[in-house]
Coordinates of C-alpha atoms in Angstrom, one line a residue:
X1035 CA 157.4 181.5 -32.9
X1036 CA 154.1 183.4 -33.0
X1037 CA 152.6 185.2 -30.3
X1038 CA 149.9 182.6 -29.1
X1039 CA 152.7 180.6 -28.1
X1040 CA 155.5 183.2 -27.4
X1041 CA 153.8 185.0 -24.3
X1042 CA 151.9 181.9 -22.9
X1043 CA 155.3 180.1 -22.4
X1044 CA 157.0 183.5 -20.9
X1045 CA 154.1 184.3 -18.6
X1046 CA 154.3 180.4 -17.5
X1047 CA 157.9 180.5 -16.0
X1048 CA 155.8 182.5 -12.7
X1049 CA 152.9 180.0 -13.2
X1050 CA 155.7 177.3 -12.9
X1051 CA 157.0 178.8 -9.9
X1052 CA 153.7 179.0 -8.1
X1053 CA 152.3 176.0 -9.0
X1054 CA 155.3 173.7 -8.4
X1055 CA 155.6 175.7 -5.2
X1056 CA 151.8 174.3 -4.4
X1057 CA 152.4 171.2 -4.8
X1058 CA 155.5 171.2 -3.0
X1059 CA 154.3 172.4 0.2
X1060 CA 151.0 169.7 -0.1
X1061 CA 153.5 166.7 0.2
X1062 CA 155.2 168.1 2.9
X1063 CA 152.4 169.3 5.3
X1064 CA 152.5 166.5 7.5
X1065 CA 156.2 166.7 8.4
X1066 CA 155.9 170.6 8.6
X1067 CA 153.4 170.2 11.2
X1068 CA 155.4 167.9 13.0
X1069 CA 158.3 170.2 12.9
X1070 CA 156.3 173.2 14.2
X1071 CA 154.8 171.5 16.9
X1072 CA 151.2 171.6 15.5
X1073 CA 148.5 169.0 14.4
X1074 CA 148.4 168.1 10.4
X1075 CA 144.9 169.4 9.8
X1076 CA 146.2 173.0 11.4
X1077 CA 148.1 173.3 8.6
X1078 CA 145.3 174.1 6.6
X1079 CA 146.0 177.7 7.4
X1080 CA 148.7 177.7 5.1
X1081 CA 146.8 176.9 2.6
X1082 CA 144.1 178.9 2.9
X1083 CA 146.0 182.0 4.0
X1084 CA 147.5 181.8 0.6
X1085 CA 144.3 181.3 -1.1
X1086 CA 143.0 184.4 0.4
X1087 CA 145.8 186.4 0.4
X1088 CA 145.3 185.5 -4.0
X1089 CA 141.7 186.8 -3.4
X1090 CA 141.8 189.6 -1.7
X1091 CA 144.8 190.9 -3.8
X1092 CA 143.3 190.1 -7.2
X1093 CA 140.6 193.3 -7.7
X1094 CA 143.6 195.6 -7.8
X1095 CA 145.4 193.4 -10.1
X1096 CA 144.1 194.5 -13.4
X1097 CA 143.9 199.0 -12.1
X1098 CA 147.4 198.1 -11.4
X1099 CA 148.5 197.1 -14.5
X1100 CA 146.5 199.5 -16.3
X1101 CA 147.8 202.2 -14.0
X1102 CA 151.8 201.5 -14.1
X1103 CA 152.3 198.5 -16.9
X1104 CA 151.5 194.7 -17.0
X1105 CA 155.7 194.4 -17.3
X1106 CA 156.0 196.5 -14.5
X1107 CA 153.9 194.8 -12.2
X1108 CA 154.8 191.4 -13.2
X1109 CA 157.8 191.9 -12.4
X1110 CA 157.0 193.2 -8.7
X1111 CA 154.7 190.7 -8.1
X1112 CA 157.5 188.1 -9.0
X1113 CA 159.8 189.9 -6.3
X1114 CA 157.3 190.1 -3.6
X1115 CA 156.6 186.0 -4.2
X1116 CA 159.5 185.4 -3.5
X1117 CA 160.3 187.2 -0.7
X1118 CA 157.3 185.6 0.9
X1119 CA 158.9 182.2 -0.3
X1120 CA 162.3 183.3 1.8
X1121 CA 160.5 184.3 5.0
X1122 CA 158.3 181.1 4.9
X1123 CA 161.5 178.7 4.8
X1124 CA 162.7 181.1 7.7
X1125 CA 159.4 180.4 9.9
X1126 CA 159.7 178.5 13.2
X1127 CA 156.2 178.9 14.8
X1128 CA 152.6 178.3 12.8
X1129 CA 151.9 182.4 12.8
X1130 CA 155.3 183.1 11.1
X1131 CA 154.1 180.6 8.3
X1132 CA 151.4 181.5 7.9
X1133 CA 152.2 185.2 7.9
X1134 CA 154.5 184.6 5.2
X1135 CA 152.2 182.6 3.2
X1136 CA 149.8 185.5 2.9
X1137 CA 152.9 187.4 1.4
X1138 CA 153.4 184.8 -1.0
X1139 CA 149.8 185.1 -2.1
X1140 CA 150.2 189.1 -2.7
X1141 CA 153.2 188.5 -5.2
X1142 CA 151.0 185.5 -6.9
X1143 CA 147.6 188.0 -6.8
X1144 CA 149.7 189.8 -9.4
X1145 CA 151.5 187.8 -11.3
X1146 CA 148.6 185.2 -13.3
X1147 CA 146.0 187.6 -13.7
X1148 CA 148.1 190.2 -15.1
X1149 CA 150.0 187.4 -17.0
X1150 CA 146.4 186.2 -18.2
X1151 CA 145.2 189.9 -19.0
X1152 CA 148.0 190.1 -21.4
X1153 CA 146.9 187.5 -23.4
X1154 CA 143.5 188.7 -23.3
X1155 CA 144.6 192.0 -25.2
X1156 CA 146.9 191.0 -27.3
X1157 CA 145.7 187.4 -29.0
X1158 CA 142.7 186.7 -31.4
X1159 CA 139.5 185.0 -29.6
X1160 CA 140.2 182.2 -31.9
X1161 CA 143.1 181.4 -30.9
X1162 CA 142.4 181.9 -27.4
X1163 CA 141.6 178.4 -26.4
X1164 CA 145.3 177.4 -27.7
X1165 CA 147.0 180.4 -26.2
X1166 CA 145.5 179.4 -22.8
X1167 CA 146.5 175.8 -23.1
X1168 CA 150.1 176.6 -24.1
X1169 CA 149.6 179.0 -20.8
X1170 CA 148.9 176.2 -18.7
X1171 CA 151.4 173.7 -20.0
X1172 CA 154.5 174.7 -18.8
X1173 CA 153.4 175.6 -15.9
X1174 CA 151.8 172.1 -15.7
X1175 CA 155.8 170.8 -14.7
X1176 CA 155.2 172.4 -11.8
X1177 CA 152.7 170.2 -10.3
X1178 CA 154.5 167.5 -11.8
X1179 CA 158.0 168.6 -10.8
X1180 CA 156.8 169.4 -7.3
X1181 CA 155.2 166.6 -5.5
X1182 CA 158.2 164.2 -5.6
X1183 CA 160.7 167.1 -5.4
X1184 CA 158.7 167.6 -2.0
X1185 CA 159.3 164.1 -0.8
X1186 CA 162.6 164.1 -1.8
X1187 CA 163.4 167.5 -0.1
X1188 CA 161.7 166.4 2.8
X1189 CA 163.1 163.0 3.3
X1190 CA 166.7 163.6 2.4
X1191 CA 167.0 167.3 3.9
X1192 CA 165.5 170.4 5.7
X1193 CA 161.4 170.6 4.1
X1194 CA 162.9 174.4 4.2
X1195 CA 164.0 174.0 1.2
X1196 CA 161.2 173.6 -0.8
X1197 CA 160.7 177.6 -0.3
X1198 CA 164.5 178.6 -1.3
X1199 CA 164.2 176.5 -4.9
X1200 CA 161.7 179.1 -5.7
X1201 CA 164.5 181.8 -5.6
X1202 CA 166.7 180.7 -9.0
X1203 CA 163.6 179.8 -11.0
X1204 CA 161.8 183.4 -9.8
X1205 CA 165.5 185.0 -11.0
X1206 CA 164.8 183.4 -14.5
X1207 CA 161.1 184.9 -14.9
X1208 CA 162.1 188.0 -13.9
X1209 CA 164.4 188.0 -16.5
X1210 CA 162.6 187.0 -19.4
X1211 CA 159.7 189.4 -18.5
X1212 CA 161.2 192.0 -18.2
X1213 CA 162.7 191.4 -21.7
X1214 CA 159.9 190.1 -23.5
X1215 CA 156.3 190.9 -21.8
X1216 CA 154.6 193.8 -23.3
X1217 CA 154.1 196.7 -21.3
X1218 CA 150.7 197.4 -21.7
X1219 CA 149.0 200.3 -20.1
X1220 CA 145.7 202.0 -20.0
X1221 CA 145.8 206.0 -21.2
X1222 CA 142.9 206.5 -19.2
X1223 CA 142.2 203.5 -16.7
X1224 CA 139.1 203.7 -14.9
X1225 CA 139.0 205.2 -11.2
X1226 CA 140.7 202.9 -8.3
X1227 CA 137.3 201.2 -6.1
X1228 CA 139.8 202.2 -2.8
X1229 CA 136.8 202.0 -0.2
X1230 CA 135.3 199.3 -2.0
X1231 CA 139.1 196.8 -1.7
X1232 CA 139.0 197.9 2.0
X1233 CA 135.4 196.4 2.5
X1234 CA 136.1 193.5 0.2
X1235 CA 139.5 192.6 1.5
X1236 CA 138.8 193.0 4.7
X1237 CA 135.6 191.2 5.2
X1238 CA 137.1 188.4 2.8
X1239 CA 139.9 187.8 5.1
X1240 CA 137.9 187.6 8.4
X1241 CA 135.7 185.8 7.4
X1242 CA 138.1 183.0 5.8
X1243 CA 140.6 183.8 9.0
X1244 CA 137.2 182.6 11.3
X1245 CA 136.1 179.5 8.7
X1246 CA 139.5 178.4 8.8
X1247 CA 140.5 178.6 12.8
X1248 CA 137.3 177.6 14.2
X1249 CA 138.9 174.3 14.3
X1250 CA 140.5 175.5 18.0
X1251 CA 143.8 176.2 15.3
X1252 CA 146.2 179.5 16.2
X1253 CA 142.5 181.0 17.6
X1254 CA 140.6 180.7 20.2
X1255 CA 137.1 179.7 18.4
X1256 CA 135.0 182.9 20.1
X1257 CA 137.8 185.0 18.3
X1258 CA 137.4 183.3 15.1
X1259 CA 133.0 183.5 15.5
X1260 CA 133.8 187.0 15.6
X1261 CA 136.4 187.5 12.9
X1262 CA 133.4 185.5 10.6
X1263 CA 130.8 187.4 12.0
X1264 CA 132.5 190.8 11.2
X1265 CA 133.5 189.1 7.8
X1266 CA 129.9 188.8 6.8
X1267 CA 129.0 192.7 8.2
X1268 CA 132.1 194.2 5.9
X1269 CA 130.8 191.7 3.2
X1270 CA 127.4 193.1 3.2
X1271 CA 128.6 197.1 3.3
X1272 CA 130.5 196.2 0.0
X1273 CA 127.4 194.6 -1.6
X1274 CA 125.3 198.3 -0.8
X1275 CA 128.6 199.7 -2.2
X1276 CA 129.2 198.1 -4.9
X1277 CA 125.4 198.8 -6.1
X1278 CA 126.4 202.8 -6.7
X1279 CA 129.8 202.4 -7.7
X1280 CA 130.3 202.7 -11.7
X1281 CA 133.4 200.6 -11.1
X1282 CA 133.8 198.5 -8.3
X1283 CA 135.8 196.3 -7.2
X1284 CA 134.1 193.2 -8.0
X1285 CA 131.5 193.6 -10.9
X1286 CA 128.6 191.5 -10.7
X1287 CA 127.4 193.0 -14.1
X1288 CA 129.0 190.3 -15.8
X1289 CA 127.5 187.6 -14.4
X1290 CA 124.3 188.9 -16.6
X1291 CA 126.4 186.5 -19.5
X1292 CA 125.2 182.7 -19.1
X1293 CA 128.6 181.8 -20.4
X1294 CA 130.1 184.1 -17.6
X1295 CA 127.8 183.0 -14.6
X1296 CA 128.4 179.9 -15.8
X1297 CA 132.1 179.6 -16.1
X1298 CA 132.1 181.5 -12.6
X1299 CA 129.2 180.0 -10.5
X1300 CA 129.6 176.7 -12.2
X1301 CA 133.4 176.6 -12.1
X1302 CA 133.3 178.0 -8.3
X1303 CA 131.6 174.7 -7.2
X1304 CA 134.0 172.3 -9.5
X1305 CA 137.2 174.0 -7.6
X1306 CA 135.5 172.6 -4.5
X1307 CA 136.9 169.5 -5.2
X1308 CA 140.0 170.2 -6.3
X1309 CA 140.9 172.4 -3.8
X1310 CA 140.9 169.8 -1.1
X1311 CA 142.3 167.0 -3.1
X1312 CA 145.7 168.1 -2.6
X1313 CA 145.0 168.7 1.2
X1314 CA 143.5 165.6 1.9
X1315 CA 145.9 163.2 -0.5
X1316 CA 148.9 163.9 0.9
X1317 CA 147.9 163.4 4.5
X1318 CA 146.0 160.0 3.6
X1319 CA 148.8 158.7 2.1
X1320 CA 151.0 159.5 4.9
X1321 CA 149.4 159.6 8.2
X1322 CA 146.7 157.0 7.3
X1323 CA 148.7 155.0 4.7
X1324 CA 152.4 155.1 6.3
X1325 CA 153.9 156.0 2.7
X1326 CA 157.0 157.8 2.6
X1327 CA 156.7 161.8 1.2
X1328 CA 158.9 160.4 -1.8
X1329 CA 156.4 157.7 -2.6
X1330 CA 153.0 159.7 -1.5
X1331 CA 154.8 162.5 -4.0
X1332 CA 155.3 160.0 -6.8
X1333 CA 151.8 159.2 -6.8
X1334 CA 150.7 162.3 -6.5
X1335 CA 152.4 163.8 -9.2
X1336 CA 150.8 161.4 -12.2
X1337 CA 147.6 163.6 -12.2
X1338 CA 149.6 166.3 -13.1
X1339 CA 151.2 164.2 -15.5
X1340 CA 148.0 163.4 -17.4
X1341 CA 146.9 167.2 -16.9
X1342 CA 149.7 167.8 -19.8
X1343 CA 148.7 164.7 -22.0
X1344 CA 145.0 166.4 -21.8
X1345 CA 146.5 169.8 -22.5
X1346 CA 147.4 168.5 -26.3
X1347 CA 143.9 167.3 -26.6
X1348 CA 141.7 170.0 -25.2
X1349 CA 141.2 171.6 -28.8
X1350 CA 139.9 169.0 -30.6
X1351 CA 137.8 167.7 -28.2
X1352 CA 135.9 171.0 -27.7
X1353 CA 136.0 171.4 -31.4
X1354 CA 134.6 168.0 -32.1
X1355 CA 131.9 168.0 -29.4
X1356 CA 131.5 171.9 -27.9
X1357 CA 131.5 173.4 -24.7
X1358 CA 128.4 172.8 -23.4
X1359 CA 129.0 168.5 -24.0
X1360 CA 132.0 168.4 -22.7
X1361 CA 131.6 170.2 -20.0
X1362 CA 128.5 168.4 -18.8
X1363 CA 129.3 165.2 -19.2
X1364 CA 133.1 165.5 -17.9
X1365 CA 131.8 167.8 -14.9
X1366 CA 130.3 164.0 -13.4
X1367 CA 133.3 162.0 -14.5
X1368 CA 136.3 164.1 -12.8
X1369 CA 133.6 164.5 -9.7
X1370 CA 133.5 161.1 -9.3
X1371 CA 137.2 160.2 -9.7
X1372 CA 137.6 163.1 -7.2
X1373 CA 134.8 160.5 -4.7
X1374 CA 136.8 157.7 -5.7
X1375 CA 140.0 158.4 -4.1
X1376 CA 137.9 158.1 -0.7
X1377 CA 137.6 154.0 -1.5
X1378 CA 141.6 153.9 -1.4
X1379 CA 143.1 151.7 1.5
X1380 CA 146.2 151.1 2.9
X1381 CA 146.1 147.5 0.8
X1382 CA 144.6 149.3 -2.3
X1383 CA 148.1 148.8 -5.0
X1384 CA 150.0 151.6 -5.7
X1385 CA 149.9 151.2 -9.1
X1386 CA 145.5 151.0 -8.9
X1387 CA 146.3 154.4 -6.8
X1388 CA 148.1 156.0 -9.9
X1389 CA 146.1 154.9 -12.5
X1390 CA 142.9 156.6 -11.0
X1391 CA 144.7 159.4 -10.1
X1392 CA 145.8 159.7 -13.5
X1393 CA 142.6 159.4 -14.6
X1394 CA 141.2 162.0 -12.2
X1395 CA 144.1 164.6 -13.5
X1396 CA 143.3 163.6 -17.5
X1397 CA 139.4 165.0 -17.0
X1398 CA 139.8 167.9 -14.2
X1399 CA 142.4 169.3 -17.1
X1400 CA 140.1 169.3 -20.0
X1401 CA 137.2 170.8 -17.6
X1402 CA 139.7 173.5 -16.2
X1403 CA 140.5 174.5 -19.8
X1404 CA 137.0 174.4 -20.9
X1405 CA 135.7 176.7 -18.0
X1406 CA 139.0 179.0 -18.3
X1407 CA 137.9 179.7 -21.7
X1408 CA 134.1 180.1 -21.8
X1409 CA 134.1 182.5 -19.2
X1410 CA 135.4 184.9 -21.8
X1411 CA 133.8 183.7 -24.6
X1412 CA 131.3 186.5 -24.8
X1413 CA 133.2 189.2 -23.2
X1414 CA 134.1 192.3 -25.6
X1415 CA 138.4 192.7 -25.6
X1416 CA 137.9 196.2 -24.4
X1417 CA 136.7 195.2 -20.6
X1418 CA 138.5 192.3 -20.1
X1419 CA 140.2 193.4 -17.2
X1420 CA 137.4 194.3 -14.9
X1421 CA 135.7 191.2 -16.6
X1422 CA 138.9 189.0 -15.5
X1423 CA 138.6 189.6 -11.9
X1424 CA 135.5 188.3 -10.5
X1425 CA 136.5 184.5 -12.0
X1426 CA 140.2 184.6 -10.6
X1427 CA 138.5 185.6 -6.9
X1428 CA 135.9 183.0 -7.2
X1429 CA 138.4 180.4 -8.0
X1430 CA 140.9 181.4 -4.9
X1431 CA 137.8 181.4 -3.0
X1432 CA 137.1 177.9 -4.0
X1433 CA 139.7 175.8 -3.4
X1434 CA 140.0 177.8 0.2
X1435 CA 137.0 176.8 0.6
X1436 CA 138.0 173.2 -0.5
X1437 CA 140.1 173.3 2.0
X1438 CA 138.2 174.6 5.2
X1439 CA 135.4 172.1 4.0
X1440 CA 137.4 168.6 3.7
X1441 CA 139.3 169.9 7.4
X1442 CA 135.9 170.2 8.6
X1443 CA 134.7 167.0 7.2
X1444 CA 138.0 164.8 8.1
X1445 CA 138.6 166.5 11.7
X1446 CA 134.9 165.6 13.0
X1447 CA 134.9 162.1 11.5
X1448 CA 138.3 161.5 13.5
X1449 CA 136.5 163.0 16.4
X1450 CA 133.6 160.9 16.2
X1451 CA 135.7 157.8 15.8
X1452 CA 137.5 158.5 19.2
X1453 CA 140.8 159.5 17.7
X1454 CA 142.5 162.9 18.0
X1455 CA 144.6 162.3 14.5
X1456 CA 143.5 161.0 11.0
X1457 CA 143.6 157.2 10.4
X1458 CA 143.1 155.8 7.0
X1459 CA 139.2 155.3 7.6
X1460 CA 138.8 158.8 7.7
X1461 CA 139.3 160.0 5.0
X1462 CA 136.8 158.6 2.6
X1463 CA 133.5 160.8 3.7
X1464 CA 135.7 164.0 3.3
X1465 CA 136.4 162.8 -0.5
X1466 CA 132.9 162.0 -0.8
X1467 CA 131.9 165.2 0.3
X1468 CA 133.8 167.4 -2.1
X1469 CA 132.8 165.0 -4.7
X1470 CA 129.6 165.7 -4.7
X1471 CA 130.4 169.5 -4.2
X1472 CA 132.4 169.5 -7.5
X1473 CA 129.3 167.2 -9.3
X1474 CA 126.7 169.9 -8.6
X1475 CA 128.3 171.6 -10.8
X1476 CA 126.6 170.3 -13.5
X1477 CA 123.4 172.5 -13.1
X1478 CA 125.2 175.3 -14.2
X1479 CA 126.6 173.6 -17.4
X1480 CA 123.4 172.1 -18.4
X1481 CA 122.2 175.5 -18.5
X1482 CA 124.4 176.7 -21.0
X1483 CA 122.8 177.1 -24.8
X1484 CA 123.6 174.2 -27.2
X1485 CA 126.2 176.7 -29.1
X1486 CA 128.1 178.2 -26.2
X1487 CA 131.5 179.5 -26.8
X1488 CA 130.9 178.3 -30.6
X1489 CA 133.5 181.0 -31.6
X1490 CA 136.4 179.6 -29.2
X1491 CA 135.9 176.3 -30.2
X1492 CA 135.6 177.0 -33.7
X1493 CA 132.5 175.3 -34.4
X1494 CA 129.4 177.2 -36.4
X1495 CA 127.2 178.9 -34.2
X1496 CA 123.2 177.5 -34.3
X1497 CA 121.0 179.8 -36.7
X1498 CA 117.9 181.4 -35.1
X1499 CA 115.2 180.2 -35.8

């Protein structure tokens, strides 16, 4: 088997892990919550505590492996995910969790990006587009695997247990990566940004920590006014610092490439969307819709089923019709299916339920794939680590702030309505919401020159004129 398929399937055994492990704990937030003692939409924290954890983590992802190995690291970050997967089945209060969560998040900071900087360095830029969709495939059972495996965990035993199964399959990547992932390293990698991570991870984790409680959730909300105020302060020191530094932690040079800012800027707004659909589903279908976790799972799971049919298909559709088409015109179709789950009611059939979620899954794939590629279709090999780390933060950042947003949106609609808990009316403005958040994304696309990413897609660049 050749390379473009040999490391993608390796480095997706972790993906596997942390994806199925995503989608696992989506289906099961309501019955967590009840089991803690805490309301369902508090449970966002563990959500976004992860997603943070991921961002603040990710600049020293690529030093790291240039500093001590991409095998070596990988193979940490594996360890330390799940360790943070054993202390989160082993939580009993909200703090604990969400404590434990954030651990998680350092062991998968490492463990894609350095997976995905592997593949940068090692396979051709035209057969990037494939190496990334056999990435992405495997790991693709995860979300599939993971929703019903919830509901079934959940139901039938102790929802701890959907923490523990990521022990075994963490045992097998270690493994294999340690026998078959490249230990690359950098002779002479460039100088550690220390002061700059401090600024960046702290002011990023303040001011997600006072977004994400200002709901009156584990904070009291003058506590989390402050921890956002003194977010924004640290976030603006960075910005002065980052302007000297020759290497910072985040480098906004890039975004100088349209493909770049637009894969980042454009893709940021997309992951809007899709960050709080698997917040939001889950809880419809349970605490507004009565549906079991095994049946909300079930239907949860066949977007990530059509994610994989879409997978095969990717190629030829960006061959056949370019970046810059597909990407525009399928921005406004997976935006809308995204609005669309909002008109689902507890009379809606399940089977109309699945086949627009499958839908939704089929096009966010294809634009996933598309924006995971053109965001390096300009970038020389030799800085595609530094270049690597501004997208993987913007994209954490998004679907946090997916997250905070659609809590937002759903808790003062229930509020408004006179009820202290979610009914099934509640949910459609919160859908509608992050629809339109993931549409605007378009501006960015339409932007983007006729021929962009012609080289990944194979298709013959326009002549000047």
């Amino acid at each position: 088997m050749s390379r473009p398929y040999t490391l993608p399937l390796i480095i997706a055994c972790a993906l596997f892990m942390e994806n199925m492990d995503a989608t696992i704990i989506a289906t099961s937030l309501p019955v967590i919550a009840r089991d803690l003692g805490e309301s369902p939409i508090a449970l966002k924290l563990a959500l976004t505590s992860y997603y943070v954890s991921l961002a603040v983590c990710l600049p020293a992802s690529s030093w790291m492996a240039d500093r001590f190995g991409s095998r070596t690291v990988f193979c940490w970050a594996i360890a330390v995910f799940m360790l943070g997967s054993a202390l989160c089945g082993l939580s009993q209060q909200l703090d604990a969790f969400v404590a434990a969560r954030f651990l998680q998040g350092m062991g998968g900071a490492m463990m894609m990006p350095v997976g995905r900087l592997v593949l940068l360095k090692t396979v051709d830029k035209r057969d990037l587009v494939q190496a990334l969709s056999w990435l992405t495939f495997p790991a693709l059972l995860g979300p599939v695997i993971g929703p019903p495996l919830g509901g079934f965990i959940t139901t039938h035993f102790d929802w701890r247990w959907i923490f523990f199964v990521n022990l075994p399959i963490g045992l097998v990547g270690s493994v294999l990566a340690a026998r078959l992932v490249p230990n690359i390293r950098e002779a002479h990698p460039v100088p550690l940004d220390g002061w700059g991570l401090v600024l960046l991870g702290s002011g990023l984790s303040l001011l997600m920590l006072g977004l994400s409680t200002a709901g009156q959730h584990l904070l009291r909300w003058q506590t989390s006014a402050a921890c956002a105020l003194i977010g924004l302060a640290l976030l603006g020191l960075y910005w002065r610092h980052a302007r000297h530094r020759p290497h910072p932690a985040l480098n906004w040079r890039f975004l100088d490439v349209p493909t770049y800012r637009a894969g980042v800027l454009g893709g940021w707004m997309f992951r809007i969307g899709v960050g709080a659909t698997p917040f939001l589903m889950p809880l419809m279908l349970q605490l507004g819709f009565g549906l079991s976790p095994v049946t909300s799972g079930l239907l949860t799971c066949t977007s990530a089923a059509a994610a994989m049919f879409m997978k095969t298909l990717s190629t030829r559709i960006l061959r056949r019709f370019g970046f810059r088409a597909v990407l525009c015109a399928n921005v406004l179709i997976a935006a809308g299916t995204i609005a669309c789950y909002g008109l689902f009611t507890p009379m809606t059939p399940l089977l109309a339920m699945a086949l627009v979620l499958f839908t939704g899954g089929f096009f966010r794939s294809l634009q996933f794939t598309a924006l995971n590629a053109l965001v390096y279709a300009d970038i020389d090999r030799s800085v595609m680590g530094p270049a690597s780390t501004l997208p993987n933060v913007a994209q954490q950042l998004a679907l946090s702030a997916g997250v905070t947003l659609s809590a937002y949106v759903l808790q003062a609609t229930a509020t408004l309505r006179g009820h202290a808990l979610p009914e099934a009316g509640d949910f459609g403005v919160a859908f509608v919401v992050v629809g339109l958040c993931s549409a605007s994304s378009y501006v960015w696309m339409r932007r983007l020159a006729p021929d962009a990413g012609a080289e990944l897609a194979g298709r013959p660049a326009s002549s000047p004129r």
